[in-house]
mmCIF file of C-alpha atoms in Angstrom:
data_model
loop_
_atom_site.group_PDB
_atom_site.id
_atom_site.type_symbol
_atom_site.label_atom_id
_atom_site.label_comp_id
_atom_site.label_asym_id
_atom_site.label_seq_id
_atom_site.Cartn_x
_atom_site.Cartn_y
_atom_site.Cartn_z
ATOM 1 C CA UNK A 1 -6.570 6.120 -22.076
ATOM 2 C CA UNK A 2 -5.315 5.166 -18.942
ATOM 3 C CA UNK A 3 -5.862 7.395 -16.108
ATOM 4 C CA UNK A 4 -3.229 7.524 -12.839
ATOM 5 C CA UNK A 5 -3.112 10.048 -10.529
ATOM 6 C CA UNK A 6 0.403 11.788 -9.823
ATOM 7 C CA UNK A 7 1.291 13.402 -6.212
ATOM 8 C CA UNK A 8 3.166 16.801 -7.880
ATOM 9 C CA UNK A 9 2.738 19.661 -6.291
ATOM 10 C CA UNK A 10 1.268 17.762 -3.107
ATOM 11 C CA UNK A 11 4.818 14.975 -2.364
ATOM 12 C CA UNK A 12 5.239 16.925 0.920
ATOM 13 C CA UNK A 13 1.638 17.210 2.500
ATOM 14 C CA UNK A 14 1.465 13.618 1.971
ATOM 15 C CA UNK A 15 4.571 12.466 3.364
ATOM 16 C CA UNK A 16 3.100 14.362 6.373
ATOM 17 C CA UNK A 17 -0.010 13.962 6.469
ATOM 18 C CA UNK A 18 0.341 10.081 5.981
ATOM 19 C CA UNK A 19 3.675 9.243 7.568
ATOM 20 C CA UNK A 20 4.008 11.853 10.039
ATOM 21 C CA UNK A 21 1.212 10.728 12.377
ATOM 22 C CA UNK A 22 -0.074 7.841 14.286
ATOM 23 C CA UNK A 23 -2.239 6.224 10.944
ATOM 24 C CA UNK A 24 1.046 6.552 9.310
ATOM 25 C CA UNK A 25 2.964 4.543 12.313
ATOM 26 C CA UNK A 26 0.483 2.107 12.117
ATOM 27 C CA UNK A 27 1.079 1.162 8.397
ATOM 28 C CA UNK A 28 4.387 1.164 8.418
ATOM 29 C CA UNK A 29 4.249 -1.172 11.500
ATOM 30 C CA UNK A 30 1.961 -3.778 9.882
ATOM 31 C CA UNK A 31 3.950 -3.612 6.257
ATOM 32 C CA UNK A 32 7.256 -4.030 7.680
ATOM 33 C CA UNK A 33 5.844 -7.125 10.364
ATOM 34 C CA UNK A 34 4.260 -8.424 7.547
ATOM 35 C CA UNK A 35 7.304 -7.900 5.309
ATOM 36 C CA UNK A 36 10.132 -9.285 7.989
ATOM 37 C CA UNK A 37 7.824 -12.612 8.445
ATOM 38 C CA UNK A 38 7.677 -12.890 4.979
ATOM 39 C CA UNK A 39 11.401 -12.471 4.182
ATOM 40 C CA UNK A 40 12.563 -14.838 7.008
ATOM 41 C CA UNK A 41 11.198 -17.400 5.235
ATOM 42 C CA UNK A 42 13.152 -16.959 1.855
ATOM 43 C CA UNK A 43 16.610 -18.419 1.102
ATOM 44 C CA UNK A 44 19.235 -15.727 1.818
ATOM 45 C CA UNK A 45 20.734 -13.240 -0.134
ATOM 46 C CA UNK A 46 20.375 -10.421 -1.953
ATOM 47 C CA UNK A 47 16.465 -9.689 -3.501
ATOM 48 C CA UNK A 48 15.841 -7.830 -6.311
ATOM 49 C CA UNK A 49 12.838 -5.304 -5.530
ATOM 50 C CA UNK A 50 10.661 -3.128 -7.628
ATOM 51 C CA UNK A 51 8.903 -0.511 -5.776
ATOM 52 C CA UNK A 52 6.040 -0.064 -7.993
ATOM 53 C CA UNK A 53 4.590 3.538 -7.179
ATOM 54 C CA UNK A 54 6.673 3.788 -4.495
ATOM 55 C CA UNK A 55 6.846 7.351 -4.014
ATOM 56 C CA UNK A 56 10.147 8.545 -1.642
ATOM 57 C CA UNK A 57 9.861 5.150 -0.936
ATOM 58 C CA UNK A 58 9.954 4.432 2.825
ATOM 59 C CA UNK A 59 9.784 0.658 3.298
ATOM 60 C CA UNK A 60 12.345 -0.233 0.041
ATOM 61 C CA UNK A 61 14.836 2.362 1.692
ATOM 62 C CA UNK A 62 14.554 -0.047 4.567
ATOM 63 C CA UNK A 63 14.721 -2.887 2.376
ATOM 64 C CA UNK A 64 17.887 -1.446 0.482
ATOM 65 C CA UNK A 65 19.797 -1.018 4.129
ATOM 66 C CA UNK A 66 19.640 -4.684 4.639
ATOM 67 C CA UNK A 67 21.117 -5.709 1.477
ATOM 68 C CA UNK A 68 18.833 -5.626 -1.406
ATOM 69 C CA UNK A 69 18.833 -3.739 -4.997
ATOM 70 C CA UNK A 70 15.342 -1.733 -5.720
ATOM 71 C CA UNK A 71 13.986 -0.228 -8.611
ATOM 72 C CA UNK A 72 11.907 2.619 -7.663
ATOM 73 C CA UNK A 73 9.001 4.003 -10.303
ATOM 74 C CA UNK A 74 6.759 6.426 -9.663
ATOM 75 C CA UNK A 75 4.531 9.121 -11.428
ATOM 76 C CA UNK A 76 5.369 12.336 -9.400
ATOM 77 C CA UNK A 77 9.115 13.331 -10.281
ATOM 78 C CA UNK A 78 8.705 15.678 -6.711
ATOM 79 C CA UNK A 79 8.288 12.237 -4.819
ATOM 80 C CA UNK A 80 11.440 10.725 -6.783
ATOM 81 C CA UNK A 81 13.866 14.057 -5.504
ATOM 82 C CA UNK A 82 12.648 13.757 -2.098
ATOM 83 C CA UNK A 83 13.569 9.365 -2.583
ATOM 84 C CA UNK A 84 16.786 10.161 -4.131
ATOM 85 C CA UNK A 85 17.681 13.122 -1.697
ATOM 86 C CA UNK A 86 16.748 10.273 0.904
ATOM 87 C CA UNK A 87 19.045 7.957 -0.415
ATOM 88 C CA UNK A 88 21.657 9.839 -0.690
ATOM 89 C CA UNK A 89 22.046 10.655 2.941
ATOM 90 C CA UNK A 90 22.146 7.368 4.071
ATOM 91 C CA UNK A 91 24.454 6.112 1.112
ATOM 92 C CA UNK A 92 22.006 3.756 -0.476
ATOM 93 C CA UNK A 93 22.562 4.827 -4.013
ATOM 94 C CA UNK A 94 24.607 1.713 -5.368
ATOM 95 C CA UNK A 95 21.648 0.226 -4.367
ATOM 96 C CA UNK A 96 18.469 1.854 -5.900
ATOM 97 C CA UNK A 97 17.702 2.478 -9.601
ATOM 98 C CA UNK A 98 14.917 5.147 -10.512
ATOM 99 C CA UNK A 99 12.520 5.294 -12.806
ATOM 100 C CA UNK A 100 9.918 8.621 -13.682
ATOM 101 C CA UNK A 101 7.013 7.287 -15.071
ATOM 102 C CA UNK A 102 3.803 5.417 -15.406
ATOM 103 C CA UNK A 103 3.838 1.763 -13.793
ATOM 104 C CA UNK A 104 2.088 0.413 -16.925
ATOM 105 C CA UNK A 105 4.933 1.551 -19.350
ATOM 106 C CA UNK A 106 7.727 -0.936 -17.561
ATOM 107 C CA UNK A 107 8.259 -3.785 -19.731
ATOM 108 C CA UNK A 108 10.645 -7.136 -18.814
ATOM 109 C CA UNK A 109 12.415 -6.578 -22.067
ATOM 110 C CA UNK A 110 13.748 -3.507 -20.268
ATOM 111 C CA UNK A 111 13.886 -4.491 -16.398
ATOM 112 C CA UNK A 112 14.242 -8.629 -16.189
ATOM 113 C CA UNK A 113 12.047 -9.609 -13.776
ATOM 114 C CA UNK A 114 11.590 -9.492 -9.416
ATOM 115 C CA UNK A 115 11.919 -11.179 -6.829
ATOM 116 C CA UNK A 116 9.345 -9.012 -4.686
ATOM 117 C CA UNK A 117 7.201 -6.450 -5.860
ATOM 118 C CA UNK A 118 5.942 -3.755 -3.683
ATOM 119 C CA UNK A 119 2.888 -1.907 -4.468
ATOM 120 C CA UNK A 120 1.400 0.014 -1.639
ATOM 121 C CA UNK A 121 -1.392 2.663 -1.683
ATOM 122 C CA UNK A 122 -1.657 2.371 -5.901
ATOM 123 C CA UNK A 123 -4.136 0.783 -6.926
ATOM 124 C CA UNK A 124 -6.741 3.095 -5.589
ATOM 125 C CA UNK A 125 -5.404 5.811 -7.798
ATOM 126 C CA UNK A 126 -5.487 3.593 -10.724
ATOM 127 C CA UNK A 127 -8.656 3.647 -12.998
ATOM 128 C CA UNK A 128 -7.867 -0.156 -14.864
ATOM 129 C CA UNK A 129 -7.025 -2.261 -11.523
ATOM 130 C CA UNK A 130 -7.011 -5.257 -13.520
ATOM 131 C CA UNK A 131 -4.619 -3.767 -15.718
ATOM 132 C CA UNK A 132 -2.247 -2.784 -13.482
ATOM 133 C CA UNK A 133 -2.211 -5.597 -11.419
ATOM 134 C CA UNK A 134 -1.563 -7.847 -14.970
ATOM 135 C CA UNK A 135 1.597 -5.908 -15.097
ATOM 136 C CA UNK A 136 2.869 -6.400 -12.278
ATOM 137 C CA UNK A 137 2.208 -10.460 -12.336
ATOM 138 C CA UNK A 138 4.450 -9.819 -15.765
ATOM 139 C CA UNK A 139 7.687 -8.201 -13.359
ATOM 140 C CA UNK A 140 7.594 -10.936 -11.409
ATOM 141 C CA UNK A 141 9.413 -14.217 -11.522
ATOM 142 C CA UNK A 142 7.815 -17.316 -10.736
ATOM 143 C CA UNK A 143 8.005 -18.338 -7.412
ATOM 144 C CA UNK A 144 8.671 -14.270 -6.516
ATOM 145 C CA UNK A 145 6.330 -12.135 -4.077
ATOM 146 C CA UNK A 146 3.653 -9.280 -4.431
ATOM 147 C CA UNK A 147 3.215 -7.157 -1.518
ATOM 148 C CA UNK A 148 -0.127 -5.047 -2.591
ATOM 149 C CA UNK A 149 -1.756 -2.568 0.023
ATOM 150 C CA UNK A 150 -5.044 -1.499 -1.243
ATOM 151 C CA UNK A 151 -7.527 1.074 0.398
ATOM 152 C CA UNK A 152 -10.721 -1.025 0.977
ATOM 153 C CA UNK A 153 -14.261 0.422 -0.609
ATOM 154 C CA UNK A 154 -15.774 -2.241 2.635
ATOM 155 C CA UNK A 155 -13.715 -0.193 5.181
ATOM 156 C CA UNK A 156 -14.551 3.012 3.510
ATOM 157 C CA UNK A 157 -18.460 2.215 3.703
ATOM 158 C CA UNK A 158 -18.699 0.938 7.606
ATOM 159 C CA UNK A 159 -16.442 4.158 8.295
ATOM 160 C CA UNK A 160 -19.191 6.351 6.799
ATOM 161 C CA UNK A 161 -22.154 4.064 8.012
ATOM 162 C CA UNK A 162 -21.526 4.323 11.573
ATOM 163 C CA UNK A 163 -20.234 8.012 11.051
ATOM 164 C CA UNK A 164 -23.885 8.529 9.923
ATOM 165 C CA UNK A 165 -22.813 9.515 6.287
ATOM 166 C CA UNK A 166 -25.688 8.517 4.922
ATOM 167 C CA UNK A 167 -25.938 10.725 1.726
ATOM 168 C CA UNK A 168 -22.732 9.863 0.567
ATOM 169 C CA UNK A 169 -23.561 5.931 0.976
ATOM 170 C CA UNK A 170 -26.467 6.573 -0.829
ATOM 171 C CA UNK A 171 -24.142 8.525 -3.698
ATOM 172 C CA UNK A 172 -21.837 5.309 -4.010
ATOM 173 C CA UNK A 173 -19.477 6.462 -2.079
ATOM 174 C CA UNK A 174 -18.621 9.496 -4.652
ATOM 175 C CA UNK A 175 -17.817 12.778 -3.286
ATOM 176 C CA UNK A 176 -19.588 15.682 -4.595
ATOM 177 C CA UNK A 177 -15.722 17.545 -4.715
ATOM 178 C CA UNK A 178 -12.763 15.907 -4.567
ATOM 179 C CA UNK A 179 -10.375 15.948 -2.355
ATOM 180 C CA UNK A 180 -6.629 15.965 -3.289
ATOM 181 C CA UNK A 181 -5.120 12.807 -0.780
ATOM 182 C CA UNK A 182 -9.189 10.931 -1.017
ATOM 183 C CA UNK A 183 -8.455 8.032 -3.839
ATOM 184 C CA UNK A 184 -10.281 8.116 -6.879
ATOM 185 C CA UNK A 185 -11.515 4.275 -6.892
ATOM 186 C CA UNK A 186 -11.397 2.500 -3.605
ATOM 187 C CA UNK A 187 -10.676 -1.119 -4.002
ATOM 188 C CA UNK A 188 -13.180 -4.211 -3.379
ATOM 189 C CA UNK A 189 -11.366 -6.596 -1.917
ATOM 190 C CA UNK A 190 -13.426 -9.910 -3.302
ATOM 191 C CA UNK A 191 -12.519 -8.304 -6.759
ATOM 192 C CA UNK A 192 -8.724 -8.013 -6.331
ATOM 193 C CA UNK A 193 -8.667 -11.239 -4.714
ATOM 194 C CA UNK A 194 -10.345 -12.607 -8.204
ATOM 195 C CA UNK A 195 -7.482 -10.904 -10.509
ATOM 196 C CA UNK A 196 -4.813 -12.359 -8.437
ATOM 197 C CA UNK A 197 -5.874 -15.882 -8.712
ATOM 198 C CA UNK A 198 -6.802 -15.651 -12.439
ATOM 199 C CA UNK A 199 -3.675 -14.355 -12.891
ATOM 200 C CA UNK A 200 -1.627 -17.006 -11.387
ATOM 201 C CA UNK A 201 -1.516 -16.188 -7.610
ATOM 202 C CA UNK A 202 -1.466 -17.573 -4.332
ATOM 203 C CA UNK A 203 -2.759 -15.490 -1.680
ATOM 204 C CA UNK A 204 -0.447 -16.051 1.808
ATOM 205 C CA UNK A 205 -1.718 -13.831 4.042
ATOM 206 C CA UNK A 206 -3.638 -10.702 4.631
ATOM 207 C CA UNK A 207 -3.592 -7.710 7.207
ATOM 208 C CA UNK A 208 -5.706 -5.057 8.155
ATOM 209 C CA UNK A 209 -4.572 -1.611 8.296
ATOM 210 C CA UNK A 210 -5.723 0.717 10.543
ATOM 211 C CA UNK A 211 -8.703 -1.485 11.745
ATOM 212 C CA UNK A 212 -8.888 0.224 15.166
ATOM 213 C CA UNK A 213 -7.701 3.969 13.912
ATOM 214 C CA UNK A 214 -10.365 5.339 12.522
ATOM 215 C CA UNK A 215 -13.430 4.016 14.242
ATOM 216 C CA UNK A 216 -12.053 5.294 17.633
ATOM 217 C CA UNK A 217 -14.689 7.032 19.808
ATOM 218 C CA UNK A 218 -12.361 8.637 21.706
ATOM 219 C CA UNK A 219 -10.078 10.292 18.842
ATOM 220 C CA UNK A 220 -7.588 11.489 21.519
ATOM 221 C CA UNK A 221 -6.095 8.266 22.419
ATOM 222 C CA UNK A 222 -4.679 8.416 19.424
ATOM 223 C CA UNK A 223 -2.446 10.948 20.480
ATOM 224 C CA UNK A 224 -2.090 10.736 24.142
ATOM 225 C CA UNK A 225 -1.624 6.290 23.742
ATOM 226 C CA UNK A 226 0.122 5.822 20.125
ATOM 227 C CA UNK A 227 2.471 3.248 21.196
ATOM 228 C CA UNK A 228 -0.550 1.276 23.243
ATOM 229 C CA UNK A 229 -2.782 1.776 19.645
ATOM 230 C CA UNK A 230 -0.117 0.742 17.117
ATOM 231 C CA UNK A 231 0.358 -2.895 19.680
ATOM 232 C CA UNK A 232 -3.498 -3.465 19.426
ATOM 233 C CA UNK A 233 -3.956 -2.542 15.423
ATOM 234 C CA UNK A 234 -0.988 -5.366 14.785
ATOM 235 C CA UNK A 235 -2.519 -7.654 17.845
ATOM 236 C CA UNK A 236 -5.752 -7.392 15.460
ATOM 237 C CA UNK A 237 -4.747 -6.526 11.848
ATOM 238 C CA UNK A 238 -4.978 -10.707 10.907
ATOM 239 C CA UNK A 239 -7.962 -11.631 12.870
ATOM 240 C CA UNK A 240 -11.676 -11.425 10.918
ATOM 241 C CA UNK A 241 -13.621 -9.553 10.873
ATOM 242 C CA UNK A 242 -11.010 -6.327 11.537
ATOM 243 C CA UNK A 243 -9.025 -7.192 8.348
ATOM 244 C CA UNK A 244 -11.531 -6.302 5.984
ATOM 245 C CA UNK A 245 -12.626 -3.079 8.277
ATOM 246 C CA UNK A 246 -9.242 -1.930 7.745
ATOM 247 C CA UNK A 247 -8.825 1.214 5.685
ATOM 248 C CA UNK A 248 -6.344 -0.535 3.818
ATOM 249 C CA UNK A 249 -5.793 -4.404 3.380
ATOM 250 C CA UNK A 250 -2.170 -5.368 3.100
ATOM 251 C CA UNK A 251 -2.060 -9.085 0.563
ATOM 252 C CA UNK A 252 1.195 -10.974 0.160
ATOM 253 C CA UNK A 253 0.313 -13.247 -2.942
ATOM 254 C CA UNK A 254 2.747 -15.380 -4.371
ATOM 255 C CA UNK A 255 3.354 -16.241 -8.172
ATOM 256 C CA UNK A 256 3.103 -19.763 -9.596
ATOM 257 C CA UNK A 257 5.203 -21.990 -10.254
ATOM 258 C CA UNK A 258 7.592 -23.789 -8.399
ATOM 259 C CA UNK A 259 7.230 -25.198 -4.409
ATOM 260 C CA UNK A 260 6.831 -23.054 -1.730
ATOM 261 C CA UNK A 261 9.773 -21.844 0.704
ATOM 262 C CA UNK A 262 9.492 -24.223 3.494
#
């Protein structure tokens, strides 16, 4: 059976627990860079986007303002009222197409296939990675995008190494209880690299996220300096070895066949 994890009954701590601080500035600064560089170098017009577990979906909203159609799935049917409420008020709704459900049960007989697929802050939550990531490939047309953010199990150790978190280390990195916004199964980066290129995949580029943030000494700079912190995490978020410190790793991988953009 496959096992996801849905965000009912806990849409609103996370929207502000993740996107209403300075971590959550800092992601969305790196995924939309990341996503404008990426996107300026694609013949114009109109894209068509599936946000793949995109919950209220903050960066396709973005992406629907400039022009493009997006097909937003996601488990938690709290997370698709507060997207649709969303895109209401700002009179997106032509626009966006929503889907409550399980990534895994969207099929191309159904949906045609993408031009970009988002997936950001999934595939932690997902216990058959390879599975998941398979379906995905399948949305997407040749030639189209992935945009995968992926917590990282190597940020996730280093952060409790030099925290001094020793017992959990030596536990694997398992939590004795869980804790509701702590992902079930961190990601190793060398292993989604492998799925993506067995399954077709070019990797473009990589970023860090949050490879300053958390490792901070002084935790109240985070506060008092945001703007100064969110300049160095994107000054830093493609250089080794911060990328894979980051808590997350943002990949841009492209599908197969046919030449690149130039």
């Amino acid at each position: 059976m496959q096992r996801n994890t849905s965000f009912d009954g806990k849409s609103h701590t996370f929207s502000r627990n993740i996107y209403g601080t300075t971590k959550g500035r800092i992601r969305l600064a790196v995924l939309e860079r990341d996503l404008d560089e990426l996107l300026q170098g694609l013949p114009p017009g109109p894209l068509r986007i599936l946000d793949a577990g995109g919950g209220f979906g903050p960066l396709s909203q973005r992406l629907a303002a400039r022009g493009h159609s997006v097909v937003l799935c996601d488990l938690s049917a709290e997370m698709l009222a507060l997207a649709r409420a969303q895109v209401t008020e700002k009179g997106l709704d032509e626009r966006f197409d929503f889907i409550h459900g399980p990534i895994q049960s969207l099929s191309v007989d159904e949906l045609g296939r993408f031009d970009l697929v988002l997936c950001h802050a999934v595939l932690e939550w997902v216990e058959d990675q390879a599975g998941l990531l398979a379906t995905l490939g399948a949305l997407l047309a040749d030639g189209g995008h992935l945009s995968l953010m992926f917590y990282n199990r190597d940020g996730l150790l280093f952060h409790s190494l030099v925290m001094g978190n020793f017992d959990y280390v030596h536990a694997d990195l398992v939590k004795k209880r869980r804790q509701k916004l702590t992902p079930a199964w961190p990601c190793r980066p060398d292993l989604v690299y492998r799925w993506l290129t067995e399954l077709g995949f070019a990797i473009t580029g990589r970023s860090g996220v949050r490879v300053i943030h958390d490792y901070m000494v002084e935790r109240e700079v985070r506060h008092q300096r945001p703007d100064e912190l969110v300049a160095m995490e994107l000054a830093h978020a493609r250089r080794e070895p911060f990328v894979h410190l980051g808590r997350y790793i943002h990949v841009l991988a492209r599908k197969g066949a046919g030449p690149a953009p130039e």
